[in-house]
Amino acid sequence: VIIAGGSDGIMALVNWRKMVQAAVTRKSSSSGNVIRPELAISVADGVRMYTINAAYQEGKEAVRGSIEVGKVADFQVLDRDIFAVAHEEIGASRVVMTMVGGNVVFQDYPRSPGSGRRAGSVLHQRKASARQSIALPLQERIKAGFAGITRK
């Protein structure tokens, strides 16, 4: 059975990272109680739900859902490795960059030293040469991080 996740419905959790955390920990965000822990899934399965499995559900797995040559380069870069942190910290991870079609469309700059405030966020497109210099090494790093995460 292929299970896909989505964050476009009317529900308390619209952050896919919080949804993965809930599926992995089975902990209710409202009560804090662990519900049916025997139904918990792995982090890798949780990520699959929101990537390749969601693309499969749409019939778009040949176009998106994994980082591969020939597919659209739509992905997010997080501030931490959700495969390595405590399961209870997955939902707190922040998006630091979003790429759509290989273009950087969101970048969250680091906090200004001493101010506690972010230096600012930007919605922009980079020139092709700059985009390639960022996207290619980043794609290789992401590929390495997601090695083995494919649809079952």
Coordinates of N, CA, C and O in Angstrom, one line a residue:
V1 N 0.8 -1.2 0.0 CA 0.0 0.0 0.0 C 0.9 1.2 0.0 O 1.8 1.3 0.8
I2 N 0.6 2.1 -0.9 CA 1.3 3.4 -1.0 C 0.5 4.5 -0.3 O -0.6 4.7 -0.7
I3 N 1.1 5.1 0.7 CA 0.4 6.1 1.5 C 1.0 7.5 1.2 O 2.2 7.6 1.3
A4 N 0.2 8.4 0.8 CA 0.7 9.8 0.5 C 0.2 10.7 1.6 O -0.9 10.6 2.2
G5 N 1.0 11.7 1.9 CA 0.7 12.8 2.8 C 0.3 14.1 2.0 O 0.7 14.2 0.9
G6 N -0.4 14.9 2.6 CA -0.7 16.2 2.0 C -0.9 17.3 3.1 O -1.2 16.9 4.2
S7 N -0.7 18.5 2.7 CA -0.9 19.6 3.7 C -1.8 20.7 3.2 O -1.7 21.8 3.6
D8 N -2.7 20.3 2.3 CA -3.6 21.3 1.8 C -5.0 21.3 2.3 O -5.9 21.9 1.8
G9 N -5.3 20.5 3.3 CA -6.6 20.4 3.9 C -6.8 21.3 5.1 O -5.9 21.9 5.5
I10 N -8.0 21.3 5.6 CA -8.3 22.1 6.8 C -8.0 21.2 8.0 O -8.8 20.3 8.2
M11 N -6.9 21.4 8.6 CA -6.5 20.6 9.7 C -5.5 21.4 10.6 O -5.1 22.5 10.2
A12 N -5.2 20.9 11.7 CA -4.4 21.7 12.7 C -2.9 21.7 12.2 O -2.2 22.7 12.4
L13 N -2.5 20.6 11.5 CA -1.1 20.5 11.1 C -1.0 20.7 9.6 O -1.3 19.8 8.8
V14 N -0.5 21.9 9.1 CA -0.3 22.1 7.7 C 1.1 22.1 7.3 O 1.5 22.3 6.2
N15 N 2.0 22.0 8.3 CA 3.4 22.0 8.1 C 3.8 20.5 7.9 O 3.7 19.7 8.8
W16 N 4.3 20.2 6.8 CA 4.6 18.8 6.5 C 5.6 18.2 7.5 O 5.6 17.0 7.8
R17 N 6.5 19.0 8.0 CA 7.5 18.5 9.0 C 6.8 18.1 10.3 O 7.1 17.1 10.9
K18 N 5.8 18.8 10.7 CA 5.0 18.5 11.9 C 4.2 17.2 11.6 O 4.0 16.4 12.5
M19 N 3.7 17.1 10.4 CA 2.9 15.9 10.1 C 3.8 14.7 10.1 O 3.4 13.6 10.6
V20 N 5.1 14.8 9.6 CA 6.0 13.6 9.6 C 6.3 13.3 11.1 O 6.3 12.1 11.5
Q21 N 6.5 14.3 11.9 CA 6.8 14.1 13.3 C 5.7 13.4 14.0 O 5.9 12.4 14.7
A22 N 4.4 13.8 13.7 CA 3.3 13.1 14.3 C 3.2 11.7 13.8 O 2.8 10.8 14.6
A23 N 3.5 11.4 12.6 CA 3.4 10.0 12.1 C 4.5 9.1 12.7 O 4.3 8.0 12.9
V24 N 5.6 9.7 13.0 CA 6.8 9.0 13.5 C 6.6 8.8 15.0 O 6.9 7.7 15.5
T25 N 6.1 9.8 15.7 CA 6.0 9.7 17.2 C 4.6 9.3 17.7 O 4.5 8.8 18.8
R26 N 3.6 9.5 16.8 CA 2.2 9.2 17.1 C 1.7 10.0 18.3 O 0.8 9.6 19.0
K27 N 2.4 11.1 18.5 CA 2.0 12.0 19.6 C 1.1 13.1 19.2 O 1.3 13.8 18.2
S28 N -0.1 13.2 19.9 CA -1.1 14.2 19.5 C -0.5 15.6 19.8 O 0.0 15.9 20.9
S29 N -0.7 16.5 18.8 CA -0.2 17.9 19.0 C -1.1 18.6 20.0 O -0.7 19.6 20.6
S30 N -2.4 18.2 20.2 CA -3.3 18.9 21.1 C -3.2 18.4 22.5 O -3.1 19.1 23.5
S31 N -3.2 17.0 22.7 CA -3.2 16.5 24.0 C -1.8 16.1 24.5 O -1.6 16.0 25.7
G32 N -0.9 15.9 23.6 CA 0.4 15.4 24.0 C 0.5 13.9 24.3 O 1.5 13.3 24.6
N33 N -0.7 13.2 24.1 CA -0.7 11.8 24.4 C -0.2 11.0 23.1 O -0.4 11.4 22.0
V34 N 0.4 9.9 23.4 CA 0.9 9.0 22.3 C -0.3 8.1 22.0 O -0.8 7.4 22.9
I35 N -0.7 8.1 20.7 CA -1.9 7.3 20.3 C -1.5 6.2 19.4 O -0.8 6.5 18.4
R36 N -1.8 5.0 19.7 CA -1.4 3.8 18.9 C 0.0 3.8 18.5 O 0.3 3.8 17.3
P37 N 1.0 3.7 19.4 CA 2.4 3.7 19.0 C 2.8 2.6 18.1 O 3.8 2.8 17.4
E38 N 2.1 1.5 18.1 CA 2.4 0.4 17.2 C 2.2 0.8 15.7 O 2.7 0.1 14.8
L39 N 1.5 1.9 15.4 CA 1.3 2.4 14.1 C 2.4 3.4 13.6 O 2.3 4.0 12.5
A40 N 3.4 3.7 14.5 CA 4.4 4.7 14.1 C 5.2 4.2 12.9 O 5.3 3.0 12.7
I41 N 5.7 5.1 12.1 CA 6.4 4.8 10.9 C 7.8 5.4 11.1 O 8.1 6.2 12.0
S42 N 8.7 5.0 10.2 CA 10.1 5.6 10.2 C 10.1 7.0 9.6 O 9.2 7.4 8.9
V43 N 11.1 7.7 9.9 CA 11.3 9.1 9.3 C 11.4 9.0 7.8 O 10.7 9.7 7.0
A44 N 12.1 8.0 7.3 CA 12.2 7.8 5.8 C 10.8 7.5 5.2 O 10.5 8.1 4.1
D45 N 10.0 6.7 5.8 CA 8.6 6.5 5.3 C 7.8 7.8 5.4 O 7.0 8.1 4.5
G46 N 8.0 8.6 6.4 CA 7.3 9.9 6.5 C 7.7 10.8 5.4 O 6.8 11.5 4.8
V47 N 9.0 10.9 5.1 CA 9.4 11.7 4.0 C 8.9 11.2 2.7 O 8.4 12.0 1.8
R48 N 8.9 9.9 2.5 CA 8.3 9.3 1.3 C 6.8 9.7 1.1 O 6.4 10.0 0.0
M49 N 6.1 9.8 2.2 CA 4.7 10.2 2.1 C 4.5 11.5 1.4 O 3.5 11.8 0.7
Y50 N 5.4 12.5 1.7 CA 5.3 13.8 1.2 C 6.1 14.1 0.0 O 6.1 15.2 -0.5
T51 N 6.8 13.1 -0.6 CA 7.6 13.3 -1.7 C 7.2 12.3 -2.8 O 6.2 12.6 -3.5
I52 N 7.9 11.2 -3.0 CA 7.6 10.3 -4.1 C 6.2 9.7 -4.0 O 5.6 9.5 -5.1
N53 N 5.7 9.4 -2.8 CA 4.4 8.8 -2.7 C 3.3 9.8 -3.1 O 2.3 9.4 -3.7
A54 N 3.5 11.1 -2.7 CA 2.5 12.1 -3.1 C 2.5 12.3 -4.6 O 1.5 12.5 -5.2
A55 N 3.7 12.3 -5.2 CA 3.8 12.4 -6.7 C 3.1 11.2 -7.3 O 2.4 11.4 -8.3
Y56 N 3.3 10.0 -6.8 CA 2.7 8.8 -7.3 C 1.2 8.9 -7.3 O 0.5 8.5 -8.2
Q57 N 0.7 9.4 -6.2 CA -0.8 9.6 -6.0 C -1.4 10.5 -7.1 O -2.5 10.3 -7.6
E58 N -0.6 11.5 -7.5 CA -1.0 12.4 -8.6 C -0.7 11.8 -10.0 O -1.1 12.5 -11.0
G59 N 0.0 10.7 -10.1 CA 0.4 10.2 -11.4 C 1.6 11.0 -12.0 O 1.8 11.1 -13.2
K60 N 2.3 11.7 -11.1 CA 3.4 12.6 -11.5 C 4.8 12.1 -11.1 O 5.8 12.9 -11.1
E61 N 4.9 10.9 -10.7 CA 6.2 10.4 -10.2 C 7.3 10.4 -11.2 O 8.5 10.4 -10.9
A62 N 7.0 10.5 -12.5 CA 8.0 10.6 -13.5 C 8.5 12.0 -13.6 O 9.6 12.3 -14.2
V63 N 7.8 13.0 -13.0 CA 8.2 14.4 -13.2 C 8.7 15.0 -11.8 O 9.6 15.8 -11.8
R64 N 8.1 14.5 -10.7 CA 8.5 15.1 -9.4 C 8.5 14.0 -8.3 O 8.1 12.9 -8.6
G65 N 8.9 14.4 -7.1 CA 8.8 13.5 -6.0 C 10.1 13.0 -5.5 O 10.2 12.4 -4.5
S66 N 11.1 13.1 -6.4 CA 12.5 12.7 -6.0 C 13.5 13.6 -6.8 O 13.1 14.2 -7.8
I67 N 14.7 13.7 -6.3 CA 15.7 14.5 -7.0 C 16.4 13.6 -7.9 O 17.3 12.8 -7.5
E68 N 16.1 13.8 -9.2 CA 16.7 13.0 -10.3 C 16.9 13.8 -11.5 O 16.1 14.7 -11.7
V69 N 17.8 13.4 -12.4 CA 18.0 14.1 -13.6 C 16.7 13.9 -14.4 O 16.1 12.9 -14.5
G70 N 16.2 15.1 -15.0 CA 15.0 15.1 -15.8 C 13.8 15.4 -15.1 O 12.7 15.6 -15.7
K71 N 13.8 15.5 -13.8 CA 12.7 15.9 -13.0 C 12.8 17.3 -12.6 O 13.9 17.9 -12.6
V72 N 11.6 17.9 -12.3 CA 11.7 19.3 -11.8 C 12.4 19.4 -10.5 O 12.4 18.5 -9.7
A73 N 13.2 20.5 -10.4 CA 14.0 20.6 -9.1 C 13.2 21.5 -8.1 O 13.4 22.6 -7.9
D74 N 12.1 20.8 -7.6 CA 11.3 21.5 -6.5 C 11.7 20.8 -5.2 O 11.4 19.6 -5.0
F75 N 12.3 21.5 -4.3 CA 12.6 21.0 -3.0 C 12.9 22.1 -2.0 O 13.1 23.2 -2.3
Q76 N 12.9 21.7 -0.7 CA 13.3 22.6 0.4 C 14.5 22.1 1.0 O 14.8 20.9 1.1
V77 N 15.3 23.0 1.5 CA 16.5 22.7 2.3 C 16.1 23.2 3.8 O 15.6 24.3 4.0
L78 N 16.3 22.2 4.7 CA 16.0 22.5 6.1 C 17.2 22.9 6.9 O 18.3 22.7 6.5
D79 N 17.0 23.5 8.1 CA 18.1 23.9 8.9 C 18.7 22.8 9.7 O 19.7 23.0 10.4
R80 N 18.2 21.6 9.6 CA 18.7 20.4 10.3 C 18.4 19.1 9.5 O 17.5 19.1 8.7
D81 N 19.1 18.1 9.9 CA 18.9 16.8 9.3 C 17.8 16.1 10.0 O 18.1 15.6 11.1
I82 N 16.7 16.0 9.5 CA 15.5 15.4 10.2 C 15.7 13.9 10.4 O 15.0 13.3 11.2
F83 N 16.7 13.3 9.7 CA 16.9 11.9 9.9 C 17.9 11.6 11.1 O 18.0 10.5 11.6
A84 N 18.5 12.7 11.6 CA 19.5 12.6 12.7 C 19.0 13.2 14.0 O 19.5 12.8 15.0
V85 N 18.0 14.1 14.0 CA 17.6 14.7 15.2 C 16.6 13.8 16.0 O 16.1 12.9 15.4
A86 N 16.4 14.2 17.2 CA 15.3 13.4 18.0 C 14.0 13.6 17.2 O 13.7 14.7 16.7
H87 N 13.2 12.6 17.2 CA 11.9 12.6 16.5 C 11.1 13.7 16.9 O 10.3 14.3 16.1
E88 N 11.1 14.1 18.2 CA 10.3 15.2 18.7 C 10.7 16.6 18.2 O 10.1 17.6 18.4
E89 N 11.9 16.7 17.5 CA 12.4 17.9 17.0 C 12.1 18.1 15.5 O 12.4 19.1 14.9
I90 N 11.6 17.1 14.8 CA 11.4 17.1 13.4 C 10.5 18.3 13.0 O 10.8 19.1 12.1
G91 N 9.4 18.5 13.7 CA 8.5 19.6 13.3 C 9.0 21.0 13.6 O 8.5 21.9 13.0
A92 N 10.0 21.1 14.4 CA 10.6 22.4 14.6 C 11.6 22.8 13.6 O 12.1 24.0 13.6
S93 N 11.9 21.9 12.7 CA 12.9 22.3 11.6 C 12.3 23.4 10.8 O 11.1 23.5 10.5
R94 N 13.2 24.3 10.4 CA 12.8 25.5 9.6 C 13.3 25.3 8.1 O 14.4 24.7 7.9
V95 N 12.5 25.8 7.2 CA 12.9 25.9 5.8 C 13.9 27.0 5.7 O 13.6 28.2 6.0
V96 N 15.1 26.8 5.1 CA 16.1 27.8 4.9 C 16.2 28.2 3.4 O 16.7 29.3 3.1
M97 N 15.7 27.3 2.6 CA 15.7 27.6 1.2 C 14.7 26.7 0.4 O 14.5 25.6 0.8
T98 N 14.0 27.3 -0.6 CA 13.1 26.6 -1.4 C 13.5 26.8 -2.8 O 13.7 27.9 -3.2
M99 N 13.6 25.7 -3.6 CA 13.8 25.8 -5.0 C 12.6 25.3 -5.8 O 12.0 24.2 -5.4
V100 N 12.2 26.0 -6.8 CA 11.1 25.5 -7.7 C 11.6 25.6 -9.1 O 12.1 26.6 -9.5
G101 N 11.6 24.5 -9.8 CA 12.1 24.4 -11.1 C 13.5 24.8 -11.3 O 14.0 25.3 -12.3
G102 N 14.3 24.5 -10.2 CA 15.7 24.8 -10.2 C 16.1 26.2 -9.8 O 17.2 26.6 -9.8
N103 N 15.1 27.0 -9.6 CA 15.3 28.4 -9.2 C 15.1 28.6 -7.7 O 14.1 28.1 -7.1
V104 N 16.0 29.4 -7.1 CA 15.8 29.7 -5.7 C 14.7 30.7 -5.6 O 14.8 31.8 -6.2
V105 N 13.6 30.3 -4.9 CA 12.5 31.3 -4.8 C 12.3 31.7 -3.3 O 11.5 32.7 -3.1
F106 N 13.0 31.1 -2.4 CA 12.9 31.6 -1.0 C 14.2 31.2 -0.4 O 14.8 30.1 -0.5
Q107 N 14.8 32.2 0.4 CA 16.0 32.0 1.1 C 15.8 32.7 2.5 O 15.6 33.9 2.5
D108 N 16.0 32.0 3.5 CA 15.9 32.6 4.9 C 17.3 32.8 5.4 O 18.0 31.9 5.6
Y109 N 17.6 34.1 5.5 CA 19.0 34.4 5.9 C 19.1 34.2 7.4 O 18.2 34.2 8.1
P110 N 20.4 34.0 7.8 CA 20.6 33.8 9.2 C 20.3 35.0 10.1 O 20.2 36.1 9.5
R111 N 20.1 34.8 11.3 CA 19.8 35.9 12.2 C 21.0 36.8 12.3 O 22.1 36.4 12.3
S112 N 20.6 38.1 12.4 CA 21.7 39.1 12.6 C 22.4 38.9 13.9 O 21.7 38.7 14.9
P113 N 23.7 39.0 14.0 CA 24.4 38.8 15.2 C 23.9 39.8 16.3 O 23.8 41.0 16.1
G114 N 23.6 39.2 17.5 CA 23.2 40.0 18.6 C 21.8 40.5 18.6 O 21.3 40.9 19.7
S115 N 21.1 40.5 17.5 CA 19.8 41.2 17.4 C 18.7 40.2 17.7 O 17.6 40.6 18.1
G116 N 18.9 38.9 17.5 CA 17.9 37.9 17.6 C 16.9 38.0 16.5 O 15.9 37.2 16.4
R117 N 17.1 38.9 15.5 CA 16.2 39.0 14.4 C 16.9 38.4 13.2 O 18.1 38.5 13.0
R118 N 16.1 38.0 12.3 CA 16.6 37.5 11.0 C 17.0 38.7 10.2 O 16.4 39.7 10.2
A119 N 18.1 38.5 9.4 CA 18.6 39.6 8.6 C 17.6 39.9 7.4 O 17.6 40.9 6.9
G120 N 16.7 38.9 7.1 CA 15.6 39.2 6.1 C 15.5 37.9 5.2 O 16.4 37.1 5.1
S121 N 14.3 37.8 4.6 CA 14.1 36.8 3.7 C 13.9 37.4 2.3 O 13.5 38.6 2.2
V122 N 14.1 36.6 1.3 CA 14.0 37.2 0.0 C 13.3 36.2 -1.0 O 13.6 35.0 -0.9
L123 N 12.5 36.8 -1.9 CA 12.0 36.0 -3.0 C 12.6 36.5 -4.2 O 12.5 37.7 -4.5
H124 N 13.4 35.7 -4.8 CA 14.2 36.1 -6.0 C 14.5 35.0 -6.9 O 14.4 33.9 -6.6
Q125 N 15.0 35.4 -8.1 CA 15.6 34.5 -9.0 C 17.0 34.9 -9.3 O 17.3 36.1 -9.5
R126 N 17.9 34.0 -9.3 CA 19.3 34.3 -9.5 C 19.6 34.2 -11.0 O 18.9 33.5 -11.7
K127 N 20.6 34.8 -11.5 CA 21.1 34.7 -12.9 C 21.5 33.2 -13.1 O 21.9 32.5 -12.1
A128 N 21.4 32.8 -14.3 CA 21.6 31.4 -14.6 C 23.0 30.9 -14.1 O 23.1 29.8 -13.5
S129 N 24.0 31.7 -14.2 CA 25.3 31.2 -13.8 C 25.4 31.0 -12.3 O 25.9 30.1 -11.8
A130 N 24.8 32.0 -11.6 CA 24.8 31.9 -10.1 C 24.0 30.8 -9.7 O 24.3 30.0 -8.7
R131 N 22.8 30.6 -10.3 CA 21.9 29.5 -10.0 C 22.6 28.1 -10.1 O 22.5 27.3 -9.3
Q132 N 23.3 28.0 -11.2 CA 24.0 26.7 -11.4 C 25.1 26.5 -10.4 O 25.2 25.4 -9.9
S133 N 25.8 27.5 -10.0 CA 26.9 27.3 -9.0 C 26.3 26.9 -7.7 O 27.0 26.2 -6.9
I134 N 25.1 27.3 -7.4 CA 24.5 27.0 -6.1 C 23.7 25.6 -6.2 O 23.9 24.8 -5.4
A135 N 22.9 25.5 -7.3 CA 22.0 24.3 -7.4 C 22.8 23.0 -7.6 O 22.4 22.0 -7.0
L136 N 23.8 23.0 -8.4 CA 24.5 21.7 -8.6 C 25.1 21.1 -7.4 O 24.8 20.0 -7.1
P137 N 26.0 21.9 -6.7 CA 26.5 21.2 -5.5 C 25.5 20.9 -4.4 O 25.5 19.9 -3.8
L138 N 24.4 21.8 -4.3 CA 23.4 21.5 -3.4 C 22.6 20.3 -3.8 O 22.3 19.5 -2.9
Q139 N 22.3 20.1 -5.0 CA 21.6 18.9 -5.5 C 22.4 17.6 -5.1 O 21.8 16.6 -4.7
E140 N 23.7 17.7 -5.3 CA 24.5 16.5 -5.0 C 24.4 16.2 -3.5 O 24.4 15.1 -3.0
R141 N 24.5 17.3 -2.6 CA 24.4 17.1 -1.2 C 23.0 16.5 -0.8 O 22.9 15.7 0.0
I142 N 22.0 17.1 -1.4 CA 20.6 16.6 -1.1 C 20.5 15.1 -1.6 O 19.9 14.3 -0.9
K143 N 21.0 14.8 -2.8 CA 20.9 13.4 -3.3 C 21.6 12.5 -2.3 O 21.0 11.4 -2.0
A144 N 22.7 12.9 -1.8 CA 23.4 12.0 -0.8 C 22.6 11.8 0.4 O 22.6 10.7 1.0
G145 N 21.9 12.9 0.9 CA 21.1 12.8 2.1 C 19.9 11.9 1.9 O 19.4 11.4 2.8
F146 N 19.4 11.9 0.7 CA 18.1 11.1 0.4 C 18.4 9.8 -0.3 O 17.5 9.2 -0.8
A147 N 19.6 9.4 -0.3 CA 19.9 8.1 -1.0 C 19.1 7.0 -0.3 O 19.0 6.9 0.9
G148 N 18.5 6.2 -1.1 CA 17.7 5.1 -0.6 C 16.3 5.4 -0.3 O 15.5 4.6 0.1
I149 N 15.9 6.7 -0.4 CA 14.5 7.0 -0.2 C 13.7 7.0 -1.5 O 13.7 8.0 -2.2
T150 N 13.2 5.9 -1.8 CA 12.4 5.7 -3.0 C 11.1 5.0 -2.7 O 10.9 4.4 -1.6
R151 N 10.2 5.1 -3.6 CA 8.9 4.5 -3.5 C 9.1 3.0 -3.4 O 9.9 2.4 -4.1
K152 N 8.4 2.3 -2.4 CA 8.5 0.9 -2.3 C 7.7 0.2 -3.3 O 6.7 0.7 -3.8

